[in-house]
mmCIF file of C-alpha atoms in Angstrom:
data_model
loop_
_atom_site.group_PDB
_atom_site.id
_atom_site.type_symbol
_atom_site.label_atom_id
_atom_site.label_comp_id
_atom_site.label_asym_id
_atom_site.label_seq_id
_atom_site.Cartn_x
_atom_site.Cartn_y
_atom_site.Cartn_z
ATOM 1 C CA UNK A 1 90.698 101.437 29.379
ATOM 2 C CA UNK A 2 93.700 103.443 30.265
ATOM 3 C CA UNK A 3 92.933 107.072 29.739
ATOM 4 C CA UNK A 4 97.191 107.457 28.235
ATOM 5 C CA UNK A 5 96.134 105.296 25.793
ATOM 6 C CA UNK A 6 92.968 106.350 24.086
ATOM 7 C CA UNK A 7 95.158 109.678 23.994
ATOM 8 C CA UNK A 8 97.698 108.346 21.923
ATOM 9 C CA UNK A 9 95.066 106.574 19.229
ATOM 10 C CA UNK A 10 93.237 110.025 20.204
ATOM 11 C CA UNK A 11 96.240 112.263 19.027
ATOM 12 C CA UNK A 12 97.237 109.687 16.079
ATOM 13 C CA UNK A 13 93.798 110.497 15.048
ATOM 14 C CA UNK A 14 94.373 113.833 15.253
ATOM 15 C CA UNK A 15 97.778 114.172 13.540
ATOM 16 C CA UNK A 16 96.336 111.513 10.968
ATOM 17 C CA UNK A 17 93.264 113.855 9.167
ATOM 18 C CA UNK A 18 95.919 117.281 9.639
ATOM 19 C CA UNK A 19 98.667 115.215 6.807
ATOM 20 C CA UNK A 20 95.711 114.445 5.141
ATOM 21 C CA UNK A 21 93.981 118.053 4.354
ATOM 22 C CA UNK A 22 97.431 118.749 4.102
ATOM 23 C CA UNK A 23 98.486 117.054 1.437
ATOM 24 C CA UNK A 24 95.109 117.830 -0.644
ATOM 25 C CA UNK A 25 94.683 120.609 -2.655
ATOM 26 C CA UNK A 26 90.794 122.148 -1.982
ATOM 27 C CA UNK A 27 90.683 123.904 -5.067
ATOM 28 C CA UNK A 28 90.876 120.779 -6.819
ATOM 29 C CA UNK A 29 88.611 118.202 -4.532
ATOM 30 C CA UNK A 30 86.362 120.822 -2.206
ATOM 31 C CA UNK A 31 84.056 117.924 -1.112
ATOM 32 C CA UNK A 32 87.189 115.724 -0.121
ATOM 33 C CA UNK A 33 88.496 119.001 1.636
ATOM 34 C CA UNK A 34 84.835 118.994 3.547
ATOM 35 C CA UNK A 35 85.090 115.862 3.891
ATOM 36 C CA UNK A 36 88.339 115.862 5.943
ATOM 37 C CA UNK A 37 87.602 119.326 7.852
ATOM 38 C CA UNK A 38 84.230 117.363 9.297
ATOM 39 C CA UNK A 39 86.780 114.772 10.460
ATOM 40 C CA UNK A 40 89.190 117.630 11.952
ATOM 41 C CA UNK A 41 86.144 118.544 13.938
ATOM 42 C CA UNK A 42 85.224 115.698 14.843
ATOM 43 C CA UNK A 43 88.977 113.718 15.528
ATOM 44 C CA UNK A 44 89.955 117.098 17.843
ATOM 45 C CA UNK A 45 85.794 116.763 19.667
ATOM 46 C CA UNK A 46 86.974 113.268 20.768
ATOM 47 C CA UNK A 47 90.578 114.523 22.035
ATOM 48 C CA UNK A 48 89.398 117.334 23.527
ATOM 49 C CA UNK A 49 87.212 114.894 25.745
ATOM 50 C CA UNK A 50 89.427 112.433 26.318
ATOM 51 C CA UNK A 51 92.397 115.132 27.943
ATOM 52 C CA UNK A 52 89.382 116.055 30.009
ATOM 53 C CA UNK A 53 89.254 112.807 31.577
ATOM 54 C CA UNK A 54 93.167 112.887 31.479
ATOM 55 C CA UNK A 55 92.679 116.589 33.558
ATOM 56 C CA UNK A 56 89.330 115.166 35.716
ATOM 57 C CA UNK A 57 91.383 112.352 37.354
ATOM 58 C CA UNK A 58 95.523 114.005 36.744
ATOM 59 C CA UNK A 59 94.619 117.371 38.893
ATOM 60 C CA UNK A 60 90.886 117.554 39.685
ATOM 61 C CA UNK A 61 91.626 119.869 42.365
ATOM 62 C CA UNK A 62 94.030 122.043 40.662
ATOM 63 C CA UNK A 63 91.795 122.661 38.232
ATOM 64 C CA UNK A 64 91.280 126.447 36.894
ATOM 65 C CA UNK A 65 87.825 127.200 37.593
ATOM 66 C CA UNK A 66 84.700 127.925 35.343
ATOM 67 C CA UNK A 67 82.338 129.907 37.631
ATOM 68 C CA UNK A 68 82.269 132.999 34.559
ATOM 69 C CA UNK A 69 80.296 130.510 32.960
ATOM 70 C CA UNK A 70 77.698 131.615 34.716
ATOM 71 C CA UNK A 71 77.478 134.509 32.388
ATOM 72 C CA UNK A 72 77.604 133.351 29.355
ATOM 73 C CA UNK A 73 73.909 133.390 27.928
ATOM 74 C CA UNK A 74 72.697 129.419 27.890
ATOM 75 C CA UNK A 75 72.167 129.284 24.092
ATOM 76 C CA UNK A 76 76.295 129.074 24.539
ATOM 77 C CA UNK A 77 76.134 126.432 27.477
ATOM 78 C CA UNK A 78 76.015 123.519 24.614
ATOM 79 C CA UNK A 79 78.840 120.615 25.036
ATOM 80 C CA UNK A 80 81.218 120.830 22.719
ATOM 81 C CA UNK A 81 81.530 124.717 23.670
ATOM 82 C CA UNK A 82 85.420 123.246 23.896
ATOM 83 C CA UNK A 83 85.754 122.209 20.203
ATOM 84 C CA UNK A 84 84.079 125.472 19.324
ATOM 85 C CA UNK A 85 87.079 127.056 20.939
ATOM 86 C CA UNK A 86 89.605 125.420 19.690
ATOM 87 C CA UNK A 87 88.588 126.093 16.251
ATOM 88 C CA UNK A 88 87.906 129.732 16.876
ATOM 89 C CA UNK A 89 91.892 129.932 18.002
ATOM 90 C CA UNK A 90 92.618 128.175 14.841
ATOM 91 C CA UNK A 91 90.566 131.462 12.867
ATOM 92 C CA UNK A 92 92.330 133.934 14.664
ATOM 93 C CA UNK A 93 96.271 132.596 15.064
ATOM 94 C CA UNK A 94 95.447 132.168 11.153
ATOM 95 C CA UNK A 95 94.145 135.671 10.667
ATOM 96 C CA UNK A 96 90.470 134.940 10.348
ATOM 97 C CA UNK A 97 88.188 137.142 12.641
ATOM 98 C CA UNK A 98 84.844 135.186 13.011
ATOM 99 C CA UNK A 99 81.989 137.378 13.591
ATOM 100 C CA UNK A 100 84.846 139.913 16.032
ATOM 101 C CA UNK A 101 86.094 142.999 14.577
ATOM 102 C CA UNK A 102 89.444 143.145 13.829
ATOM 103 C CA UNK A 103 90.671 145.017 16.635
ATOM 104 C CA UNK A 104 89.244 143.006 18.622
ATOM 105 C CA UNK A 105 90.862 139.873 17.133
ATOM 106 C CA UNK A 106 94.423 141.254 17.221
ATOM 107 C CA UNK A 107 94.551 142.043 20.739
ATOM 108 C CA UNK A 108 93.209 137.643 21.432
ATOM 109 C CA UNK A 109 95.240 136.485 19.212
ATOM 110 C CA UNK A 110 98.578 135.998 21.160
ATOM 111 C CA UNK A 111 96.160 134.718 23.886
ATOM 112 C CA UNK A 112 95.053 132.475 21.304
ATOM 113 C CA UNK A 113 98.374 131.530 19.991
ATOM 114 C CA UNK A 114 99.973 130.938 24.153
ATOM 115 C CA UNK A 115 96.752 128.230 23.914
ATOM 116 C CA UNK A 116 97.547 126.550 20.880
ATOM 117 C CA UNK A 117 101.454 126.934 21.523
ATOM 118 C CA UNK A 118 99.862 125.250 25.124
ATOM 119 C CA UNK A 119 97.817 122.049 23.986
ATOM 120 C CA UNK A 120 100.709 121.457 20.954
ATOM 121 C CA UNK A 121 102.830 120.878 24.292
ATOM 122 C CA UNK A 122 100.703 119.009 26.017
ATOM 123 C CA UNK A 123 99.990 116.609 23.008
ATOM 124 C CA UNK A 124 103.787 115.357 23.173
ATOM 125 C CA UNK A 125 103.956 115.771 26.725
ATOM 126 C CA UNK A 126 100.983 113.496 26.726
ATOM 127 C CA UNK A 127 101.824 110.931 23.820
ATOM 128 C CA UNK A 128 105.515 110.945 25.420
ATOM 129 C CA UNK A 129 103.674 109.851 28.918
ATOM 130 C CA UNK A 130 101.792 107.427 27.025
ATOM 131 C CA UNK A 131 104.638 104.980 25.548
ATOM 132 C CA UNK A 132 106.552 105.414 28.918
ATOM 133 C CA UNK A 133 104.677 104.683 31.686
ATOM 134 C CA UNK A 134 100.977 105.496 30.400
ATOM 135 C CA UNK A 135 99.674 103.829 34.080
ATOM 136 C CA UNK A 136 101.469 107.474 36.373
ATOM 137 C CA UNK A 137 101.267 111.334 35.412
ATOM 138 C CA UNK A 138 104.862 112.396 36.591
ATOM 139 C CA UNK A 139 104.979 116.274 37.467
ATOM 140 C CA UNK A 140 105.623 116.994 34.288
ATOM 141 C CA UNK A 141 102.748 116.293 32.852
ATOM 142 C CA UNK A 142 100.461 117.420 36.035
ATOM 143 C CA UNK A 143 102.863 121.616 35.269
ATOM 144 C CA UNK A 144 101.385 121.206 31.610
ATOM 145 C CA UNK A 145 98.056 120.077 32.380
ATOM 146 C CA UNK A 146 97.358 122.725 34.599
ATOM 147 C CA UNK A 147 99.102 125.253 32.605
ATOM 148 C CA UNK A 148 96.718 123.919 29.284
ATOM 149 C CA UNK A 149 93.534 123.975 32.017
ATOM 150 C CA UNK A 150 94.074 127.801 32.650
ATOM 151 C CA UNK A 151 94.378 129.440 29.394
ATOM 152 C CA UNK A 152 92.219 127.592 27.551
ATOM 153 C CA UNK A 153 89.653 129.175 30.389
ATOM 154 C CA UNK A 154 91.135 132.549 29.999
ATOM 155 C CA UNK A 155 90.882 132.284 26.374
ATOM 156 C CA UNK A 156 86.884 130.774 26.391
ATOM 157 C CA UNK A 157 86.217 134.023 28.686
ATOM 158 C CA UNK A 158 87.709 136.356 26.667
ATOM 159 C CA UNK A 159 86.713 135.663 23.128
ATOM 160 C CA UNK A 160 83.423 135.003 24.629
ATOM 161 C CA UNK A 161 83.126 138.303 26.497
ATOM 162 C CA UNK A 162 84.105 140.150 22.790
ATOM 163 C CA UNK A 163 81.483 138.401 20.718
ATOM 164 C CA UNK A 164 78.241 138.246 23.300
ATOM 165 C CA UNK A 165 76.834 140.651 26.661
ATOM 166 C CA UNK A 166 78.208 138.295 29.217
ATOM 167 C CA UNK A 167 75.783 138.694 32.509
ATOM 168 C CA UNK A 168 76.808 141.197 35.216
ATOM 169 C CA UNK A 169 77.356 140.609 38.706
ATOM 170 C CA UNK A 170 73.609 141.898 39.080
ATOM 171 C CA UNK A 171 72.277 140.367 36.535
ATOM 172 C CA UNK A 172 73.677 136.752 37.700
ATOM 173 C CA UNK A 173 71.977 137.508 41.920
ATOM 174 C CA UNK A 174 68.342 138.434 39.427
ATOM 175 C CA UNK A 175 68.834 134.807 37.917
ATOM 176 C CA UNK A 176 68.920 133.231 41.317
ATOM 177 C CA UNK A 177 66.343 135.329 42.932
ATOM 178 C CA UNK A 178 63.870 133.663 39.776
ATOM 179 C CA UNK A 179 65.280 130.575 41.215
ATOM 180 C CA UNK A 180 64.580 130.681 44.700
ATOM 181 C CA UNK A 181 60.992 132.627 44.088
ATOM 182 C CA UNK A 182 60.343 129.614 41.733
ATOM 183 C CA UNK A 183 60.768 126.054 44.360
ATOM 184 C CA UNK A 184 59.687 128.470 47.077
ATOM 185 C CA UNK A 185 56.144 128.977 45.311
ATOM 186 C CA UNK A 186 56.251 125.321 44.222
ATOM 187 C CA UNK A 187 57.105 124.145 47.933
ATOM 188 C CA UNK A 188 54.189 126.296 48.637
ATOM 189 C CA UNK A 189 52.208 124.794 45.217
ATOM 190 C CA UNK A 190 52.894 120.860 47.381
ATOM 191 C CA UNK A 191 51.676 122.772 51.075
ATOM 192 C CA UNK A 192 48.459 124.084 49.405
ATOM 193 C CA UNK A 193 48.025 121.071 47.487
ATOM 194 C CA UNK A 194 47.429 122.425 44.117
ATOM 195 C CA UNK A 195 50.627 119.683 42.683
ATOM 196 C CA UNK A 196 51.982 116.428 44.288
ATOM 197 C CA UNK A 197 55.389 114.719 44.581
ATOM 198 C CA UNK A 198 54.604 112.595 41.372
ATOM 199 C CA UNK A 199 53.624 115.392 39.332
ATOM 200 C CA UNK A 200 57.249 116.678 40.044
ATOM 201 C CA UNK A 201 59.017 113.406 40.018
ATOM 202 C CA UNK A 202 56.742 112.221 36.513
ATOM 203 C CA UNK A 203 58.240 115.664 34.865
ATOM 204 C CA UNK A 204 54.814 115.835 33.777
ATOM 205 C CA UNK A 205 54.239 118.757 31.218
ATOM 206 C CA UNK A 206 51.897 120.662 32.239
ATOM 207 C CA UNK A 207 54.175 121.982 35.384
ATOM 208 C CA UNK A 208 55.799 124.079 32.699
ATOM 209 C CA UNK A 209 53.070 126.313 32.071
ATOM 210 C CA UNK A 210 51.433 125.244 35.491
ATOM 211 C CA UNK A 211 54.191 126.956 37.852
ATOM 212 C CA UNK A 212 55.224 130.188 36.341
ATOM 213 C CA UNK A 213 51.930 131.322 36.677
ATOM 214 C CA UNK A 214 51.965 130.138 40.014
ATOM 215 C CA UNK A 215 55.175 132.135 40.337
ATOM 216 C CA UNK A 216 53.426 135.327 39.586
ATOM 217 C CA UNK A 217 51.405 135.151 41.692
ATOM 218 C CA UNK A 218 53.398 134.162 44.677
ATOM 219 C CA UNK A 219 56.360 136.751 43.285
ATOM 220 C CA UNK A 220 53.338 139.646 43.735
ATOM 221 C CA UNK A 221 51.285 138.872 46.871
ATOM 222 C CA UNK A 222 53.575 135.902 48.515
ATOM 223 C CA UNK A 223 56.675 137.185 48.096
ATOM 224 C CA UNK A 224 56.746 140.668 47.450
ATOM 225 C CA UNK A 225 60.072 141.370 47.785
ATOM 226 C CA UNK A 226 61.410 139.088 45.808
ATOM 227 C CA UNK A 227 62.221 139.651 41.996
ATOM 228 C CA UNK A 228 58.735 140.724 41.122
ATOM 229 C CA UNK A 229 58.805 143.574 43.452
ATOM 230 C CA UNK A 230 57.091 146.418 42.046
ATOM 231 C CA UNK A 231 58.951 148.947 44.367
ATOM 232 C CA UNK A 232 61.974 148.384 41.364
ATOM 233 C CA UNK A 233 62.024 150.223 38.326
ATOM 234 C CA UNK A 234 61.917 148.031 35.316
ATOM 235 C CA UNK A 235 65.334 148.791 35.123
ATOM 236 C CA UNK A 236 66.299 147.419 38.478
ATOM 237 C CA UNK A 237 64.015 143.604 37.391
ATOM 238 C CA UNK A 238 65.699 140.929 35.747
ATOM 239 C CA UNK A 239 65.237 141.220 31.893
ATOM 240 C CA UNK A 240 63.032 137.951 31.916
ATOM 241 C CA UNK A 241 59.615 140.789 33.786
ATOM 242 C CA UNK A 242 60.715 143.677 32.838
ATOM 243 C CA UNK A 243 59.086 144.486 30.041
ATOM 244 C CA UNK A 244 56.057 143.280 31.499
ATOM 245 C CA UNK A 245 56.148 145.496 34.114
ATOM 246 C CA UNK A 246 53.392 148.197 33.910
ATOM 247 C CA UNK A 247 50.846 144.205 33.092
ATOM 248 C CA UNK A 248 52.564 143.103 35.832
ATOM 249 C CA UNK A 249 50.845 145.754 38.099
ATOM 250 C CA UNK A 250 47.581 145.389 36.375
ATOM 251 C CA UNK A 251 47.681 142.114 37.449
ATOM 252 C CA UNK A 252 48.738 142.654 41.295
ATOM 253 C CA UNK A 253 45.521 145.345 41.487
ATOM 254 C CA UNK A 254 43.289 142.675 40.680
ATOM 255 C CA UNK A 255 44.868 139.651 42.718
ATOM 256 C CA UNK A 256 44.748 142.081 45.176
ATOM 257 C CA UNK A 257 40.797 142.724 45.414
ATOM 258 C CA UNK A 258 40.104 138.807 45.905
ATOM 259 C CA UNK A 259 39.466 137.247 49.069
ATOM 260 C CA UNK A 260 41.256 134.134 50.741
ATOM 261 C CA UNK A 261 38.685 131.907 49.056
ATOM 262 C CA UNK A 262 39.441 133.642 45.245
ATOM 263 C CA UNK A 263 43.034 133.517 45.341
ATOM 264 C CA UNK A 264 42.492 129.584 46.210
ATOM 265 C CA UNK A 265 40.123 128.614 43.105
ATOM 266 C CA UNK A 266 41.797 131.108 41.134
ATOM 267 C CA UNK A 267 45.596 129.464 40.957
ATOM 268 C CA UNK A 268 43.812 126.065 41.287
ATOM 269 C CA UNK A 269 42.292 127.129 37.773
ATOM 270 C CA UNK A 270 46.071 128.165 36.551
ATOM 271 C CA UNK A 271 46.884 124.308 37.450
ATOM 272 C CA UNK A 272 44.639 122.683 35.299
ATOM 273 C CA UNK A 273 43.765 125.411 32.540
ATOM 274 C CA UNK A 274 45.614 124.975 29.143
#
């Protein structure tokens, strides 16, 4: 159950697979090479997972901030992102620039080198600690973990920023505005009886359609200063809504001529229509 013991065996597994790869002629046995490469990725992912738990236990209040993750596209926020970063660093150090301009790769190589050197130091220190005192984390261990955590975060942000357009502060704020609009829409729908708490607690699939529909009406009529404000230009709106700027104006104009009773009936119908 001790994390340092788990790290020792996870590290042993990585070392063993690397040795097998180095002793194999990939050209003579390409299939076995691919098998070992997959084993390496899996064993590295396990090693990083154990290391993450060790850092949470050893330096929980000294972790480098990961607030920058909100800037990343949602499709990148996967469980094995850390393993992808490690693989990317290894490729950069080997001179392989995956989906990246050579100039960008050259700028990132020093960070990749520092990260991998730091990881090797962490592995060495933790192996020694696991063999001597597996129940404690002396200052030397804490120091190398803090350094590795910082270098990993810096490389992750730099690498992803070189591949994709990360969100600007304005885009993050607009996204938060939409979250607030949806929360206020749900609260209003509960108050008016369009929805009930059981539907929300039970993750009723119909809500995936109902809440966005109601949010459009709320954003155009109830909270006109929010993210659906048509007083802004399309460029100032969230990219979720800006392509539909003209359509939203037509919807708003139609909604404005409805009576309170007609609006109530419309919203009720949107909660049941497919």
